[in-house]
């Protein structure tokens, strides 16, 4: 049975005047409509109870009116019987009719009841609600440091936890912009898993990524192809991991570039495949750095220092850094060792680490031995002192075993220089 429009209006007037029916009672009497009203009212914290009832009552009136048009003959008899009630007659009547009311879903849609208007942005807020509003600072449109973005970027936060030094990366604007555009789950996670599988430890990832942040711009499949190429050249997994740690940009180079570099060293130095492989494992920067210093040093060894080709091969396979060493340092060291200390080529070839030692250290020890009368570098004579021991052992052992003097005497001598 349906309620007339007049009954609904009278019922809401009784609620407004008495303020006796609360939200719980309303829900009990109109289970479906009450639920809709409660959901809508939770989004209207600043509206008065009268306004809420007016909004809900207006929609109920429209729905009830439509339904009552099809049931007009039955509603008149129920309206006459409702006059006999003594306690809240219109509420009791509505409760009774609601129990007998057919389901709206079968005859009428309730979309209008669910489409309540949202709270207006111009609606005033109370002081309590205004205090609860949390306004996060906006992202800076332009900044010289990534520190301003860390609190807003999950990617940067996780990179910091990995040990990445953002202060070094931010010196390159392109790199900083790249990291801000990346999504950790989509763009970074797979690269990290790849590096872990390659052999890099957790405590090595930060250093690697700080130097080679550009690896995130590489396609994962291309990285795998480059590793597969090195494996095809009989580089072990341990060798590849060592090379990537010592030369972080190695995997950024194409297969063609890597193949050309390996071919250059094998041809230029006339080394076997195994010796070429061992050479680049010990100094993988040979595959990533410029070839100009290498070519220049090869000329210096042959033309200026007078070493033979086989002597050069022997020295660089023992000390690969000789290929990339500073030209001036090479010539000054050779000039002192060969011309001042009178050590011939063939002995220098046996101890090429002399080129990897600071020149002032060689001078200090040679002058001290000369002062003691023990500077004897000819292996065919007594009290022979090898270049290896001269440059490689610490001062304490040098004084005790080579100079046969105390460390204090050596330090006093150095003060006289």
Coordinates of N, CA, C and O in Angstrom, one line a residue, residues 85-184:
X85 N -5.3 5.7 15.4 CA -4.1 5.5 16.2 C -3.9 6.7 17.1 O -4.2 7.9 16.8
X86 N -3.3 6.5 18.3 CA -3.2 7.6 19.3 C -1.7 8.0 19.5 O -1.5 9.1 19.9
X87 N -0.7 7.1 19.2 CA 0.7 7.5 19.4 C 1.4 7.6 18.1 O 1.5 6.6 17.3
X88 N 1.9 8.8 17.8 CA 2.6 9.1 16.5 C 1.8 8.4 15.4 O 2.4 7.4 14.8
X89 N 0.6 8.8 15.1 CA -0.2 8.0 14.1 C 0.5 7.9 12.7 O 0.5 6.9 12.1
X90 N 1.1 9.0 12.3 CA 1.7 8.9 10.9 C 3.0 8.1 10.9 O 3.2 7.4 9.9
X91 N 3.7 8.0 12.0 CA 4.9 7.1 12.0 C 4.4 5.7 12.0 O 5.0 4.8 11.3
X92 N 3.5 5.4 12.9 CA 3.0 4.0 12.9 C 2.4 3.6 11.6 O 2.6 2.5 11.2
X93 N 1.6 4.5 11.0 CA 1.0 4.2 9.7 C 2.1 3.9 8.7 O 2.0 2.9 7.9
X94 N 3.1 4.7 8.7 CA 4.2 4.5 7.7 C 4.9 3.2 7.9 O 5.3 2.5 7.0
X95 N 5.2 2.9 9.2 CA 5.8 1.6 9.5 C 5.0 0.4 9.0 O 5.5 -0.5 8.5
X96 N 3.7 0.5 9.2 CA 2.8 -0.6 8.8 C 2.8 -0.7 7.3 O 2.8 -1.8 6.8
X97 N 2.8 0.4 6.6 CA 2.7 0.4 5.2 C 4.0 -0.1 4.6 O 4.0 -0.7 3.5
X98 N 5.1 0.3 5.3 CA 6.4 -0.2 4.7 C 6.5 -1.7 4.7 O 7.1 -2.3 3.8
X99 N 6.0 -2.3 5.7 CA 6.1 -3.8 5.8 C 5.3 -4.4 4.7 O 5.6 -5.5 4.2
X100 N 4.2 -3.8 4.2 CA 3.4 -4.3 3.2 C 3.8 -3.8 1.8 O 3.2 -4.2 0.8
X101 N 4.7 -2.9 1.8 CA 5.1 -2.2 0.5 C 5.8 -3.2 -0.4 O 6.8 -3.8 0.1
X102 N 5.5 -3.3 -1.6 CA 6.3 -4.2 -2.5 C 7.7 -3.7 -2.8 O 7.9 -2.5 -2.6
X103 N 8.6 -4.5 -3.2 CA 10.0 -4.2 -3.5 C 10.0 -3.2 -4.6 O 9.4 -3.4 -5.7
X104 N 10.8 -2.1 -4.4 CA 10.9 -1.0 -5.4 C 11.7 -1.5 -6.6 O 11.5 -1.1 -7.7
X105 N 12.6 -2.5 -6.4 CA 13.4 -3.0 -7.5 C 12.6 -3.6 -8.6 O 13.1 -3.6 -9.7
X106 N 11.5 -4.1 -8.3 CA 10.7 -4.8 -9.3 C 9.9 -3.8 -10.1 O 9.5 -4.2 -11.2
X107 N 9.5 -2.7 -9.5 CA 8.7 -1.7 -10.2 C 9.3 -0.4 -10.5 O 8.9 0.3 -11.5
X108 N 10.3 0.0 -9.7 CA 10.9 1.4 -9.9 C 12.3 1.4 -9.5 O 12.7 0.8 -8.4
X109 N 13.2 2.1 -10.3 CA 14.6 2.2 -9.9 C 14.8 3.2 -8.8 O 14.0 4.2 -8.7
X110 N 15.8 3.0 -8.0 CA 16.1 4.0 -6.9 C 17.4 4.8 -7.2 O 18.1 5.3 -6.3
X111 N 17.7 5.0 -8.5 CA 18.9 5.7 -8.9 C 18.9 7.2 -8.4 O 19.9 7.7 -8.0
X112 N 17.7 7.7 -8.4 CA 17.6 9.1 -7.9 C 17.9 9.3 -6.4 O 18.4 10.3 -6.0
X113 N 17.6 8.2 -5.7 CA 18.0 8.3 -4.2 C 19.5 8.2 -4.0 O 20.0 8.6 -3.0
X114 N 20.2 7.5 -4.9 CA 21.6 7.3 -4.7 C 22.4 8.5 -5.3 O 23.6 8.7 -4.9
X115 N 21.8 9.3 -6.1 CA 22.6 10.3 -6.8 C 22.4 11.6 -6.1 O 21.9 12.7 -6.6
X116 N 22.8 11.6 -4.8 CA 22.7 12.8 -4.0 C 23.9 13.8 -4.4 O 25.0 13.3 -4.7
X117 N 23.7 15.1 -4.4 CA 24.7 16.0 -4.8 C 25.9 16.1 -3.8 O 25.7 15.9 -2.6
X118 N 27.1 16.2 -4.3 CA 28.3 16.3 -3.4 C 28.3 17.6 -2.6 O 27.6 18.6 -3.0
X119 N 29.1 17.6 -1.6 CA 29.3 18.8 -0.8 C 30.0 19.9 -1.6 O 31.0 19.7 -2.3
X120 N 29.4 21.1 -1.6 CA 29.9 22.2 -2.4 C 31.3 22.6 -1.8 O 31.5 22.7 -0.6
X121 N 32.3 22.9 -2.7 CA 33.6 23.4 -2.3 C 33.5 24.8 -1.6 O 34.4 25.2 -0.9
X122 N 32.4 25.5 -1.8 CA 32.2 26.8 -1.2 C 31.6 26.7 0.2 O 31.4 27.7 0.8
X123 N 31.2 25.5 0.6 CA 30.6 25.3 1.9 C 31.6 25.6 3.0 O 32.7 25.2 3.0
X124 N 31.2 26.5 4.0 CA 32.1 26.9 5.1 C 32.5 25.7 5.9 O 31.7 24.8 6.2
X125 N 33.8 25.7 6.4 CA 34.3 24.6 7.3 C 34.4 25.2 8.7 O 34.7 26.4 8.9
X126 N 34.2 24.3 9.7 CA 34.4 24.7 11.1 C 35.9 24.7 11.4 O 36.7 24.2 10.6
X127 N 36.2 25.3 12.5 CA 37.6 25.4 12.9 C 38.3 24.1 13.2 O 39.4 23.8 12.9
X128 N 37.4 23.1 13.8 CA 38.0 21.8 14.0 C 38.3 21.1 12.8 O 39.3 20.4 12.7
X129 N 37.5 21.2 11.8 CA 37.7 20.5 10.5 C 38.9 21.2 9.8 O 39.7 20.5 9.1
X130 N 39.0 22.5 9.9 CA 40.1 23.2 9.2 C 41.4 22.8 9.8 O 42.4 22.6 9.1
X131 N 41.5 22.5 11.1 CA 42.7 22.1 11.7 C 43.2 20.7 11.3 O 44.3 20.4 11.2
X132 N 42.2 19.9 11.0 CA 42.5 18.5 10.6 C 43.0 18.3 9.1 O 43.5 17.3 8.7
X133 N 42.9 19.4 8.4 CA 43.3 19.3 7.0 C 44.8 19.4 6.9 O 45.5 20.2 7.5
X134 N 45.4 18.4 6.3 CA 46.9 18.3 6.1 C 47.2 18.6 4.7 O 46.9 18.0 3.7
X135 N 47.9 19.7 4.5 CA 48.3 20.2 3.2 C 49.8 19.9 3.0 O 50.7 20.5 3.7
X136 N 50.1 19.0 2.1 CA 51.5 18.6 1.8 C 52.1 19.7 0.9 O 51.4 20.2 0.0
X137 N 53.4 20.1 1.1 CA 54.0 21.1 0.3 C 54.1 20.6 -1.2 O 54.4 19.4 -1.4
X138 N 53.8 21.4 -2.1 CA 53.9 21.0 -3.5 C 55.3 20.7 -4.0 O 56.3 21.2 -3.4
X139 N 55.4 19.9 -5.0 CA 56.7 19.6 -5.6 C 57.3 20.9 -6.2 O 56.6 21.6 -6.9
X140 N 58.6 21.1 -5.9 CA 59.2 22.3 -6.5 C 59.3 22.2 -8.1 O 59.7 21.1 -8.6
X141 N 58.8 23.2 -8.8 CA 58.9 23.1 -10.3 C 60.3 23.0 -10.8 O 60.5 22.4 -11.9
X142 N 61.2 23.6 -10.1 CA 62.6 23.5 -10.5 C 63.5 23.5 -9.3 O 63.3 24.3 -8.4
X143 N 64.5 22.7 -9.3 CA 65.4 22.6 -8.2 C 66.8 22.1 -8.6 O 66.9 21.4 -9.6
X144 N 67.8 22.5 -7.8 CA 69.2 22.1 -8.1 C 69.6 20.9 -7.3 O 70.7 20.4 -7.5
X145 N 68.7 20.3 -6.5 CA 69.0 19.1 -5.7 C 67.9 18.1 -5.7 O 66.7 18.5 -5.7
X146 N 68.2 16.9 -5.7 CA 67.2 15.8 -5.6 C 66.6 15.7 -4.2 O 65.6 15.0 -4.0
X147 N 67.2 16.3 -3.2 CA 66.8 16.2 -1.9 C 65.4 16.8 -1.7 O 64.6 16.3 -0.9
X148 N 65.0 17.7 -2.6 CA 63.6 18.3 -2.5 C 62.6 17.3 -3.0 O 61.4 17.5 -2.7
X149 N 63.0 16.3 -3.7 CA 62.0 15.4 -4.2 C 62.0 14.0 -3.5 O 61.1 13.2 -3.8
X150 N 62.9 13.8 -2.6 CA 63.0 12.4 -2.0 C 61.7 12.1 -1.2 O 61.2 11.0 -1.3
X151 N 61.1 13.1 -0.5 CA 60.0 12.8 0.3 C 58.7 12.5 -0.5 O 57.8 11.9 0.0
X152 N 58.8 12.8 -1.8 CA 57.6 12.6 -2.7 C 57.8 11.5 -3.7 O 56.9 11.2 -4.4
X153 N 59.0 10.9 -3.7 CA 59.3 9.9 -4.7 C 59.7 8.6 -4.1 O 60.7 8.5 -3.4
X154 N 58.9 7.6 -4.3 CA 59.2 6.2 -3.7 C 60.5 5.7 -4.4 O 61.3 5.0 -3.7
X155 N 60.7 6.0 -5.7 CA 61.9 5.5 -6.4 C 63.1 6.1 -5.7 O 64.1 5.3 -5.5
X156 N 63.2 7.4 -5.5 CA 64.4 8.0 -4.8 C 64.6 7.4 -3.4 O 65.7 7.2 -3.0
X157 N 63.5 7.2 -2.7 CA 63.6 6.7 -1.3 C 64.3 5.3 -1.3 O 65.2 5.0 -0.5
X158 N 63.9 4.4 -2.2 CA 64.4 3.1 -2.3 C 65.8 3.1 -2.8 O 66.7 2.3 -2.4
X159 N 66.2 4.0 -3.7 CA 67.5 4.1 -4.2 C 68.5 4.5 -3.1 O 69.6 4.0 -3.0
X160 N 68.0 5.4 -2.2 CA 68.8 5.9 -1.1 C 69.1 4.7 -0.2 O 70.2 4.5 0.4
X161 N 68.0 3.9 0.1 CA 68.2 2.7 0.9 C 69.2 1.7 0.4 O 69.9 1.0 1.1
X162 N 69.3 1.7 -0.9 CA 70.3 0.8 -1.6 C 71.7 1.3 -1.5 O 72.7 0.6 -1.8
X163 N 71.8 2.6 -1.1 CA 73.2 3.2 -0.9 C 73.6 4.1 -2.1 O 74.7 4.4 -2.2
X164 N 72.6 4.5 -2.9 CA 72.9 5.3 -4.0 C 73.2 6.8 -3.5 O 72.4 7.3 -2.7
X165 N 74.2 7.4 -4.0 CA 74.6 8.7 -3.6 C 74.0 9.7 -4.5 O 74.5 10.0 -5.6
X166 N 72.8 10.3 -4.1 CA 72.1 11.2 -5.0 C 72.8 12.5 -5.2 O 72.6 13.2 -6.2
X167 N 73.7 12.9 -4.2 CA 74.4 14.1 -4.3 C 75.4 14.1 -5.5 O 75.7 15.2 -6.1
X168 N 75.8 12.9 -5.9 CA 76.7 12.8 -7.1 C 75.9 12.8 -8.4 O 76.3 13.3 -9.4
X169 N 74.7 12.1 -8.3 CA 73.9 12.0 -9.5 C 73.3 13.3 -9.9 O 73.2 13.6 -11.1
X170 N 72.9 14.1 -8.9 CA 72.2 15.4 -9.2 C 73.1 16.4 -9.9 O 72.6 17.4 -10.4
X171 N 74.4 16.1 -9.9 CA 75.3 17.0 -10.7 C 75.1 16.9 -12.2 O 75.6 17.7 -13.0
X172 N 74.4 15.8 -12.6 CA 74.1 15.6 -14.0 C 72.6 15.8 -14.2 O 71.8 14.9 -13.8
X173 N 72.1 16.9 -14.6 CA 70.6 17.2 -14.7 C 69.9 16.1 -15.5 O 68.8 15.8 -15.1
X174 N 70.4 15.6 -16.6 CA 69.7 14.6 -17.3 C 69.5 13.3 -16.5 O 68.5 12.7 -16.6
X175 N 70.5 13.0 -15.7 CA 70.4 11.8 -14.8 C 69.3 12.0 -13.8 O 68.5 11.1 -13.5
X176 N 69.3 13.2 -13.2 CA 68.2 13.5 -12.1 C 66.8 13.4 -12.7 O 65.9 12.9 -12.2
X177 N 66.7 14.0 -13.9 CA 65.4 14.0 -14.6 C 65.0 12.5 -14.9 O 63.8 12.2 -14.8
X178 N 65.9 11.7 -15.3 CA 65.7 10.3 -15.6 C 65.1 9.6 -14.4 O 64.1 8.9 -14.5
X179 N 65.8 9.7 -13.2 CA 65.3 9.0 -12.0 C 64.0 9.5 -11.6 O 63.2 8.7 -11.1
X180 N 63.6 10.7 -11.7 CA 62.3 11.3 -11.3 C 61.2 10.7 -12.2 O 60.0 10.6 -11.7
X181 N 61.5 10.3 -13.4 CA 60.5 9.8 -14.3 C 60.3 8.3 -14.2 O 59.3 7.7 -14.7
X182 N 61.2 7.6 -13.5 CA 61.2 6.2 -13.4 C 60.2 5.7 -12.3 O 60.1 6.3 -11.3
X183 N 59.6 4.5 -12.6 CA 58.8 3.9 -11.6 C 59.6 2.7 -11.0 O 60.1 1.9 -11.8
X184 N 59.7 2.6 -9.7 CA 60.6 1.6 -9.1 C 60.2 0.1 -9.6 O 61.0 -0.7 -9.9

